[in-house]
Coordinates of C-alpha atoms in Angstrom, one line a residue:
M1 CA 6.8 -4.5 -25.4
E2 CA 7.5 -8.2 -27.1
A3 CA 9.1 -11.1 -23.9
H4 CA 11.1 -12.3 -26.5
S5 CA 13.0 -10.7 -29.1
G6 CA 11.2 -12.2 -32.2
H7 CA 8.2 -14.7 -30.9
S8 CA 4.7 -13.0 -29.9
Y9 CA 3.5 -13.1 -26.9
P10 CA 2.2 -14.3 -24.7
P11 CA 2.0 -17.8 -26.9
A12 CA -0.6 -18.5 -29.2
L13 CA -3.2 -21.2 -27.8
S14 CA -5.7 -24.0 -29.3
S15 CA -9.0 -25.1 -27.8
L16 CA -7.3 -28.0 -25.6
E17 CA -4.6 -26.0 -25.0
S18 CA -6.8 -23.1 -22.9
A19 CA -8.4 -25.8 -21.5
R20 CA -6.4 -27.2 -20.0
L21 CA -4.1 -24.3 -18.6
V22 CA -7.5 -23.3 -17.1
Q23 CA -8.4 -26.0 -15.4
V24 CA -4.2 -26.2 -13.9
V25 CA -5.1 -23.1 -12.9
K26 CA -8.2 -23.2 -11.7
D27 CA -6.8 -25.8 -9.7
W28 CA -3.5 -24.9 -8.1
T29 CA -5.6 -21.2 -6.8
L30 CA -8.0 -22.2 -5.1
G31 CA -5.4 -25.4 -3.5
K32 CA -3.3 -22.6 -2.8
G33 CA -5.0 -19.5 -2.1
L34 CA -4.6 -17.7 -4.4
A35 CA -8.4 -16.6 -4.0
V36 CA -11.0 -14.6 -2.6
R37 CA -14.8 -14.6 -1.8
P38 CA -17.7 -14.4 -4.6
P39 CA -20.0 -11.5 -4.3
P40 CA -22.7 -11.5 -3.1
T41 CA -25.0 -11.8 -7.1
A42 CA -22.9 -15.8 -7.3
V43 CA -24.8 -16.7 -4.8
T44 CA -27.5 -17.2 -2.1
A45 CA -28.2 -15.0 0.6
E46 CA -28.1 -18.3 3.2
T47 CA -24.6 -19.8 1.7
E48 CA -23.2 -16.2 1.7
L49 CA -24.2 -16.2 5.6
L50 CA -22.8 -20.0 6.3
G51 CA -19.4 -18.0 4.6
T52 CA -18.0 -21.7 3.2
L53 CA -17.4 -20.9 -0.4
G54 CA -14.2 -18.6 -2.3
M55 CA -13.5 -18.7 -5.6
S56 CA -10.5 -17.8 -8.3
A57 CA -8.9 -14.4 -7.4
P58 CA -9.0 -13.4 -11.5
V59 CA -5.3 -14.0 -13.0
T60 CA -3.4 -13.8 -15.6
L61 CA -3.0 -17.0 -18.1
F62 CA 1.0 -15.8 -18.9
P63 CA 3.7 -13.5 -16.6
S64 CA 3.5 -10.3 -18.7
P65 CA 6.9 -8.8 -19.7
F66 CA 8.1 -6.2 -17.9
P67 CA 11.2 -4.6 -18.0
K68 CA 14.0 -5.1 -16.0
V69 CA 15.0 -1.3 -15.9
C70 CA 12.2 -0.9 -14.2
F71 CA 11.1 -3.1 -12.4
D72 CA 15.0 -2.9 -10.5
Q73 CA 14.3 0.8 -9.6
A74 CA 10.6 0.8 -8.0
R75 CA 12.7 -2.0 -5.9
S76 CA 16.3 0.0 -5.9
V77 CA 14.7 3.4 -4.1
Q78 CA 12.0 2.4 -1.9
K79 CA 13.1 2.4 1.3
A80 CA 14.2 5.9 0.1
Y81 CA 10.2 6.6 0.0
N82 CA 9.1 4.9 2.8
E83 CA 11.7 7.2 4.9
L84 CA 10.6 9.6 3.1
Y85 CA 6.5 9.3 3.8
A86 CA 7.5 8.7 7.4
K87 CA 9.3 12.2 7.6
I88 CA 5.9 13.7 6.0
S89 CA 4.5 12.2 8.6
Q90 CA 6.2 14.2 11.0
N91 CA 5.7 17.0 10.1
E92 CA 2.0 18.1 11.1
T93 CA 2.9 21.4 9.4
F94 CA 3.8 20.6 6.8
I95 CA 0.3 18.3 6.6
S96 CA -1.6 20.9 8.1
Q97 CA -1.3 23.1 5.1
I98 CA -2.2 19.9 3.1
V99 CA -5.3 19.4 5.1
A100 CA -6.5 23.4 5.0
D101 CA -5.9 23.3 1.4
V102 CA -8.3 20.2 0.8
A103 CA -10.5 20.1 4.1
G104 CA -13.5 22.7 2.9
G105 CA -14.4 20.4 -0.1
D106 CA -13.6 17.7 1.6
D107 CA -14.8 16.0 5.5
F108 CA -13.8 13.1 5.5
I109 CA -10.5 15.0 5.2
A110 CA -11.8 17.6 7.8
N111 CA -12.8 14.4 10.3
L112 CA -9.2 12.1 10.2
W113 CA -7.4 15.9 11.0
A114 CA -10.4 16.6 13.6
V115 CA -9.1 12.7 15.5
H116 CA -5.0 13.7 15.6
L117 CA -5.6 17.0 16.9
R118 CA -8.4 15.6 19.5
V119 CA -5.6 13.0 20.3
K120 CA -3.1 15.9 20.3
K121 CA -4.7 17.7 22.8
E122 CA -4.4 15.5 25.8
G123 CA -0.8 14.0 24.1
Y124 CA -0.5 10.8 22.0
A125 CA 0.3 7.7 24.2
Q126 CA 3.2 5.8 21.5
P127 CA 5.2 7.9 19.3
L128 CA 5.8 4.5 17.8
S129 CA 5.0 4.8 13.9
L130 CA 4.6 1.4 12.0
G131 CA 3.7 1.9 7.8
L132 CA 3.2 -0.8 5.3
F133 CA 3.7 1.0 2.2
R134 CA 2.9 -0.3 -1.6
S135 CA 4.8 2.2 -3.6
D136 CA 2.3 1.9 -7.2
Y137 CA 4.1 3.0 -11.0
M138 CA 3.9 2.3 -14.3
V139 CA 5.4 1.9 -17.4
H140 CA 6.4 5.6 -19.8
Q141 CA 8.5 5.4 -22.9
D142 CA 7.7 8.8 -24.3
R143 CA 6.5 7.8 -27.9
G144 CA 5.6 10.0 -31.2
S145 CA 9.5 10.8 -33.0
A146 CA 12.2 8.6 -34.3
Q147 CA 14.4 8.8 -31.6
D148 CA 11.1 8.1 -28.5
A149 CA 11.5 3.8 -30.2
H150 CA 14.7 3.9 -28.4
A151 CA 14.0 6.0 -25.4
R152 CA 14.5 3.9 -22.1
P153 CA 11.4 3.0 -20.3
Q154 CA 11.2 4.0 -16.9
I155 CA 8.6 4.2 -14.4
K156 CA 6.1 7.0 -13.3
Q157 CA 5.0 7.2 -9.7
V158 CA 0.8 6.4 -10.2
E159 CA 0.6 6.7 -6.7
F160 CA 1.3 5.9 -3.2
N161 CA -0.3 4.3 -0.4
T162 CA 0.0 3.8 3.3
I163 CA -3.2 2.0 4.3
A164 CA -4.8 -0.6 4.0
S165 CA -2.0 -1.1 0.9
S166 CA -2.6 -4.9 0.0
F167 CA -2.8 -7.8 -2.2
G168 CA 1.0 -8.4 -0.7
G169 CA -0.6 -12.0 0.8
L170 CA -2.0 -13.2 -3.0
S171 CA 1.0 -11.4 -4.4
T172 CA 3.1 -14.0 -3.8
K173 CA 1.1 -16.3 -4.5
I174 CA 0.9 -15.3 -8.1
S175 CA 4.5 -15.5 -8.5
E176 CA 4.9 -18.9 -7.4
L177 CA 1.4 -20.0 -9.4
H178 CA 3.9 -19.3 -13.0
K179 CA 6.7 -20.6 -11.7
F180 CA 5.2 -23.5 -11.4
L181 CA 3.8 -22.6 -14.5
A182 CA 6.4 -22.7 -16.7
L183 CA 8.2 -26.1 -14.8
T184 CA 5.3 -27.4 -16.0
E185 CA 2.8 -26.3 -18.7
Y186 CA 4.7 -23.9 -20.5
P187 CA 7.2 -26.2 -21.8
L188 CA 4.2 -28.3 -23.1
L189 CA 2.4 -25.8 -25.6
R190 CA 3.5 -26.2 -28.8
D191 CA 3.4 -22.8 -29.1
P192 CA 7.7 -22.2 -30.4
S193 CA 8.2 -18.6 -28.0
S194 CA 6.6 -21.0 -25.0
H195 CA 9.8 -22.4 -25.0
F196 CA 11.6 -19.9 -24.2
T197 CA 13.4 -19.5 -20.4
Y198 CA 10.9 -17.1 -18.2
D199 CA 13.3 -13.9 -16.1
L200 CA 10.0 -14.7 -12.6
P201 CA 11.7 -12.8 -9.7
A202 CA 11.3 -13.6 -6.7
N203 CA 8.3 -11.8 -4.2
E204 CA 8.5 -12.1 -0.9
S205 CA 5.8 -9.5 -0.2
T206 CA 4.0 -11.8 2.4
R207 CA 7.1 -12.6 3.9
G208 CA 8.1 -9.1 4.3
L209 CA 4.7 -6.8 5.7
A210 CA 4.5 -9.8 8.0
A211 CA 7.5 -9.0 9.4
G212 CA 7.0 -5.5 9.0
I213 CA 4.1 -6.4 11.3
R214 CA 6.5 -8.7 13.8
S215 CA 9.3 -5.7 14.2
A216 CA 6.5 -3.6 15.7
F217 CA 4.4 -6.1 17.4
E218 CA 8.7 -6.7 19.3
A219 CA 9.7 -3.2 19.7
Y220 CA 6.1 -2.9 22.1
G221 CA 7.8 -5.4 23.9
P222 CA 5.5 -7.9 27.3
S223 CA 2.2 -6.2 28.9
D224 CA 2.9 -4.3 32.5
L225 CA -0.5 -5.3 32.3
G226 CA -0.4 -9.3 33.0
F227 CA -1.9 -10.1 29.8
S228 CA -0.6 -11.1 26.8
T229 CA 0.3 -9.5 23.8
C230 CA -1.7 -9.6 20.0
V231 CA -2.1 -8.0 17.0
V232 CA -5.4 -7.3 15.9
F233 CA -6.3 -6.5 12.0
L234 CA -9.1 -4.1 11.2
V235 CA -11.0 -4.9 8.9
Q236 CA -14.6 -4.4 7.0
R237 CA -16.9 -6.7 7.1
G238 CA -18.3 -8.3 4.6
E239 CA -14.6 -8.6 3.0
R240 CA -14.3 -10.2 -0.1
N241 CA -10.4 -10.4 -0.3
V242 CA -10.5 -12.2 3.3
F243 CA -7.2 -14.3 1.0
D244 CA -5.0 -11.9 1.3
Q245 CA -5.0 -10.9 4.7
R246 CA -5.2 -14.1 5.8
H247 CA -1.3 -14.9 4.0
L248 CA 0.2 -11.5 6.1
E249 CA -1.3 -13.0 9.5
Y250 CA -0.9 -17.2 8.7
E251 CA 2.6 -15.6 7.8
L252 CA 3.0 -13.7 11.3
Q253 CA 2.3 -17.4 13.5
R254 CA 4.0 -19.3 11.7
Q255 CA 7.7 -16.3 12.1
S256 CA 6.9 -16.5 16.2
A257 CA 4.1 -17.4 17.1
V258 CA 1.7 -13.8 17.3
P259 CA -1.9 -14.4 18.4
V260 CA -3.5 -12.3 15.2
F261 CA -7.8 -11.7 16.0
R262 CA -9.0 -10.0 13.1
L263 CA -11.4 -7.1 14.2
P264 CA -14.5 -5.6 12.4
F265 CA -14.5 -2.3 12.0
A266 CA -18.3 -1.5 13.3
E267 CA -17.4 -3.3 16.4
I268 CA -14.1 -2.0 18.1
L269 CA -16.5 0.1 20.6
T270 CA -17.7 -3.3 22.0
R271 CA -15.2 -5.2 21.4
T272 CA -11.7 -3.4 22.8
S273 CA -11.5 -0.6 25.4
I274 CA -8.9 2.0 26.8
A275 CA -7.2 0.9 30.3
D276 CA -7.6 2.7 33.1
S277 CA -3.5 3.4 34.0
G278 CA -1.5 6.6 32.8
R279 CA -0.2 4.3 29.6
R280 CA -3.9 3.9 27.8
Q281 CA -3.6 0.2 26.5
L282 CA -6.0 -1.4 24.4
L283 CA -7.0 -4.4 25.6
Y284 CA -9.7 -6.7 23.0
R285 CA -11.6 -9.1 24.5
L286 CA -12.4 -12.0 22.8
P287 CA -15.7 -12.0 21.1
S288 CA -16.1 -16.6 22.2
N289 CA -14.7 -16.1 25.1
P290 CA -15.2 -12.4 26.6
E291 CA -13.6 -13.0 30.0
R292 CA -9.7 -13.5 27.7
I293 CA -8.5 -10.0 27.3
F294 CA -5.5 -8.8 25.4
E295 CA -3.6 -6.2 25.7
V296 CA -2.6 -4.8 22.2
A297 CA 0.1 -4.4 21.0
V298 CA -0.3 -3.8 16.9
V299 CA -3.7 -2.9 15.0
Y300 CA -3.1 -2.7 11.4
F301 CA -5.8 -0.9 9.4
R302 CA -7.5 -2.6 6.6
S303 CA -10.4 -0.8 7.0
G304 CA -10.6 2.7 7.3
Y305 CA -10.1 4.1 4.4
G306 CA -12.8 5.3 3.0
P307 CA -15.9 7.5 4.1
A308 CA -18.2 4.6 3.7
D309 CA -16.8 2.8 7.0
Y310 CA -17.5 6.0 9.1
A311 CA -21.6 5.4 9.2
Q312 CA -22.3 6.6 12.0
P313 CA -20.5 9.6 14.2
S314 CA -19.4 6.6 16.3
D315 CA -17.0 4.9 14.5
W316 CA -15.5 8.1 14.2
D317 CA -15.4 7.8 18.5
A318 CA -13.9 4.1 17.0
R319 CA -11.6 5.4 15.0
Y320 CA -10.0 7.7 18.3
Q321 CA -10.0 5.8 20.2
I322 CA -7.7 3.5 18.6
E323 CA -5.4 6.6 18.2
R324 CA -5.7 7.7 21.4
S325 CA -4.2 4.5 22.6
A326 CA -0.5 2.9 23.5
A327 CA -1.6 0.7 21.2
I328 CA 1.2 0.5 17.6
K329 CA -0.7 2.5 14.9
C330 CA -0.6 0.8 11.1
P331 CA -1.3 3.6 9.7
T332 CA -1.3 6.6 12.8
V333 CA -4.4 10.1 11.8
L334 CA -1.2 11.9 10.2
T335 CA 0.6 9.0 8.1
Q336 CA -3.0 8.1 6.7
L337 CA -2.9 11.9 5.7
A338 CA -0.1 11.6 4.4
G339 CA -1.0 9.1 2.4
A340 CA -3.3 12.2 0.5
K341 CA -3.1 12.5 -3.1
K342 CA -3.0 16.4 -2.9
V343 CA 1.1 15.6 -0.9
Q344 CA 1.2 13.3 -3.7
Q345 CA 0.8 16.0 -6.5
V346 CA 2.7 19.2 -3.1
L347 CA 6.2 16.8 -4.7
A348 CA 6.2 16.2 -7.8
T349 CA 6.1 19.9 -8.1
P350 CA 9.5 22.0 -9.6
K351 CA 11.0 24.2 -7.4
S352 CA 11.2 28.1 -9.1
S353 CA 13.6 30.5 -8.9
S354 CA 12.6 31.8 -6.2
S355 CA 11.6 28.9 -3.8
P356 CA 13.1 24.8 -3.2
S357 CA 11.3 22.1 -4.3
E358 CA 9.0 20.3 -1.2
L359 CA 10.6 17.4 -1.8
S360 CA 14.0 19.0 -0.5
K361 CA 12.0 20.1 2.8
F362 CA 12.5 16.2 3.3
I363 CA 15.2 14.9 0.8
P364 CA 18.8 17.2 0.5
E365 CA 19.3 17.7 -3.0
D366 CA 22.7 16.4 -2.8
A367 CA 21.5 13.5 -2.0
P368 CA 21.6 10.4 -3.9
Q369 CA 17.5 9.4 -3.0
Y370 CA 17.3 13.1 -4.9
Q371 CA 16.8 12.9 -8.0
D372 CA 15.9 8.2 -7.7
V373 CA 12.7 9.8 -6.0
W374 CA 12.2 12.4 -8.2
Q375 CA 12.4 10.4 -11.3
T376 CA 9.7 8.7 -10.1
F377 CA 7.6 11.9 -10.4
T378 CA 4.8 12.7 -13.5
N379 CA 3.2 15.8 -13.6
I380 CA 0.8 16.6 -11.2
Y381 CA -0.8 19.9 -10.9
P382 CA -3.1 21.8 -8.7
M383 CA -7.1 22.6 -8.5
D384 CA -7.3 25.2 -6.5
G385 CA -7.0 28.8 -7.3
S386 CA -3.3 28.9 -7.1
E387 CA -1.5 30.4 -10.8
A388 CA -0.9 26.2 -11.3
G389 CA -4.7 25.4 -10.3
L390 CA -5.9 28.0 -12.6
A391 CA -4.1 26.1 -15.3
A392 CA -4.4 23.0 -14.8
R393 CA -8.2 24.5 -13.9
K394 CA -8.5 24.8 -18.0
L395 CA -6.6 21.6 -19.3
A396 CA -9.6 19.7 -17.1
T397 CA -12.5 21.3 -18.9
D398 CA -10.7 22.0 -21.7
P399 CA -12.9 19.0 -24.0
E400 CA -9.3 18.5 -25.8
Q401 CA -6.7 19.0 -23.3
C402 CA -8.4 17.0 -21.3
Q403 CA -7.9 14.2 -23.0
K404 CA -4.3 13.3 -21.7
Y405 CA -5.1 13.8 -17.7
V406 CA -7.2 12.6 -15.0
L407 CA -8.6 13.5 -11.9
K408 CA -8.1 11.6 -8.6
P409 CA -9.9 12.5 -5.1
Q410 CA -8.0 11.7 -1.5
R411 CA -9.8 8.1 -1.9
E412 CA -7.9 5.1 -1.5
G413 CA -9.3 2.5 -2.8
G414 CA -10.6 1.9 -7.0
G415 CA -13.2 3.6 -8.8
N416 CA -12.4 6.8 -7.0
N417 CA -10.8 8.4 -10.6
F418 CA -12.4 9.7 -13.8
Y419 CA -10.5 10.0 -16.4
R420 CA -10.4 11.6 -19.9
S421 CA -13.9 13.2 -20.8
A422 CA -15.5 12.2 -17.7
I423 CA -13.7 15.2 -16.1
P424 CA -15.3 18.4 -17.6
P425 CA -18.6 17.5 -16.6
Y426 CA -18.2 15.9 -13.3
L427 CA -16.2 19.4 -12.3
K428 CA -19.8 20.9 -13.7
S429 CA -21.0 18.6 -11.7
I430 CA -20.1 19.6 -7.8
P431 CA -19.3 22.8 -6.3
E432 CA -16.0 25.6 -7.6
S433 CA -15.1 25.8 -4.5
H434 CA -15.0 21.9 -3.9
W435 CA -12.5 22.1 -6.6
N436 CA -9.6 22.6 -4.5
S437 CA -9.0 19.0 -3.3
Y438 CA -8.6 17.3 -5.9
I439 CA -5.6 17.1 -7.9
L440 CA -5.0 16.5 -12.3
M441 CA -2.7 14.0 -13.1
E442 CA -0.6 13.0 -16.5
L443 CA -2.1 10.6 -17.9
I444 CA 1.3 7.8 -18.3
T445 CA 1.6 6.2 -21.1
P446 CA 2.6 2.5 -21.1
P447 CA 4.2 0.4 -24.2
P448 CA 1.9 -2.3 -25.2
V449 CA 1.2 -5.2 -23.9
T450 CA -0.9 -8.7 -24.7
N451 CA -2.0 -11.7 -22.3
V452 CA -4.9 -13.6 -21.6
I453 CA -7.1 -12.8 -18.1
L454 CA -8.9 -15.4 -16.0
R455 CA -11.7 -13.3 -13.9
N456 CA -15.0 -16.2 -13.3
G457 CA -14.2 -19.2 -15.4
N458 CA -14.4 -17.3 -19.1
L459 CA -10.4 -15.8 -20.4
E460 CA -10.3 -12.7 -22.1
K461 CA -7.8 -11.4 -24.8
G462 CA -6.3 -8.7 -25.6
G463 CA -4.5 -5.6 -24.9
V464 CA -3.6 -4.9 -20.7
I465 CA -2.3 -2.0 -19.3
C466 CA -0.2 -3.4 -16.4
E467 CA 0.7 -1.0 -12.7
L468 CA 3.9 -2.9 -10.2
G469 CA 3.2 -1.6 -7.1
R470 CA 6.5 -1.9 -4.6
Y471 CA 5.8 -2.9 -0.9
G472 CA 8.0 -1.2 2.3
A473 CA 7.5 -2.0 5.7
C474 CA 8.9 1.4 8.3
L475 CA 8.8 1.4 11.9
W476 CA 9.8 4.6 13.2
N477 CA 9.3 6.5 16.5
Q478 CA 7.7 10.4 15.8
D479 CA 9.9 12.3 18.5
T480 CA 12.8 11.4 18.2
G481 CA 12.8 11.0 13.6
D482 CA 14.8 7.9 14.3
I483 CA 13.9 4.6 11.9
L484 CA 13.6 2.0 13.6
Y485 CA 13.0 -0.8 11.1
N486 CA 12.9 0.0 7.3
E487 CA 12.7 -2.5 4.0
D488 CA 11.8 -3.7 0.8
A489 CA 8.8 -6.5 0.7
G490 CA 8.5 -7.5 -2.8
Y491 CA 6.0 -6.6 -5.2
L492 CA 3.1 -6.9 -7.0
L493 CA 2.0 -6.7 -10.0
R494 CA -1.9 -5.7 -11.0
T495 CA -3.5 -6.4 -15.0
K496 CA -6.3 -4.9 -16.6
G497 CA -8.0 -5.0 -20.3
D498 CA -6.5 -1.2 -21.8
Q499 CA -10.0 0.1 -22.4
S500 CA -9.8 -0.6 -19.2
E501 CA -10.0 3.2 -16.7
E502 CA -9.5 1.7 -12.6
G503 CA -7.4 -1.7 -12.3
G504 CA -8.6 -2.1 -8.9
V505 CA -9.1 -5.9 -8.2
A506 CA -11.0 -6.3 -6.0
A507 CA -13.2 -3.2 -7.1
G508 CA -13.7 -5.7 -10.1
F509 CA -11.9 -3.8 -12.3
G510 CA -8.1 -5.6 -12.7
C511 CA -7.1 -9.1 -12.3
M512 CA -3.1 -10.9 -10.3
D513 CA -0.1 -10.7 -12.2
S514 CA 3.4 -11.5 -12.2
C515 CA 7.0 -10.1 -13.8
N516 CA 8.5 -12.0 -16.9
L517 CA 11.6 -9.5 -16.3
V518 CA 12.7 -8.2 -19.9

């Protein structure tokens, strides 16, 4: 894909130009907080304990060309997706069937469901639910014929994230970086292709996500117990992506001076308690001043999305304590389960002559939002014992056919999937009774793009694959179904080398990027 007709992209750089641009980017990223903590292998144990170091997040030197029609498509459908997943989280019967389909081979999903059932038995204390979502897409363009070469590109959904949708803080920063470079550095390059106007869309993901948290904080209202109310970010110990989270915190405090505290997931039972009242308010004690108590209005999960966060049985008790409390959760267990890959597969199953599509249970077929959402789906298949599942098992275990697919478990975060030739041996390594906890997705074929990645001080130039994430913020009443807040909340572009399968930035596969609309 060329950014400007008749010119290659990105612009060619001489060694001197490259050195200058790299230095400018390094200084800007550290000066503006487009940064991460260094990995343990890069620092001494003593320095790591002091927590004094940061390093530039991996970034592209240029914004990647991205079809404007696809960018607009993702933006226009986000509010419909927000409402769709709010409705899914309210449909306990639907989610219970999803859990039944996959829990036999997935203890993590089964344990999440057990937390919900445990709270349901005593009754939920808080009907309001907050979602900070991210819907991830790749550009798809049919290939193989002369007609395909002129086919209009469209987005196809990779996944929908309902918990710990990261990089909203850094995505605003990378957009600002590329705008800065377009004004100050690109015009100085010798290559003529660098002198054209860049179409760099505004990106207010930090503001949009913080506004979603603020809407929940305000909806919670003042404390009945006379305490100051606060927001708690549940985080992982040793979090490298701390600055991404801090940017949301700083923006939230800038917007309305909301007290925000970071609480490691492993310390929930130590630092919080449930008030001895009918409302079951969640109380938080400052570790630096245990006599100072805050009432928690909103709990924002940036941890708790994978089995590693539940190393001890007490960690499940901690999740139960949060879930049964009166704090507004982002997300609740039901909303987290709504983000399971199995939900995505079921929604993308076409209707048959004998039954409607599952999507139509949540969005009427005659509503314009139905087609808007449906057009983003790609081919996804179950791996169960149904007719469709048995057909998918054949594809997944065939050495030739599997080259077109990715096998996905019910997990968030990078590094969990199995691609192409890795699928058959992996399936052989696990009991066949566990296969139904996976889905098989047809690989999306994005058009070729070239860029330069700056990672750990080194440049990597070549073909890249871009993945667009669209953020959404939604607050709803789980009992009545009322939507109290529903907004698009900016975008994320992650880019990786075209030889890499996984795209997670925090997992070390991808880098931060922004869109140059073409």
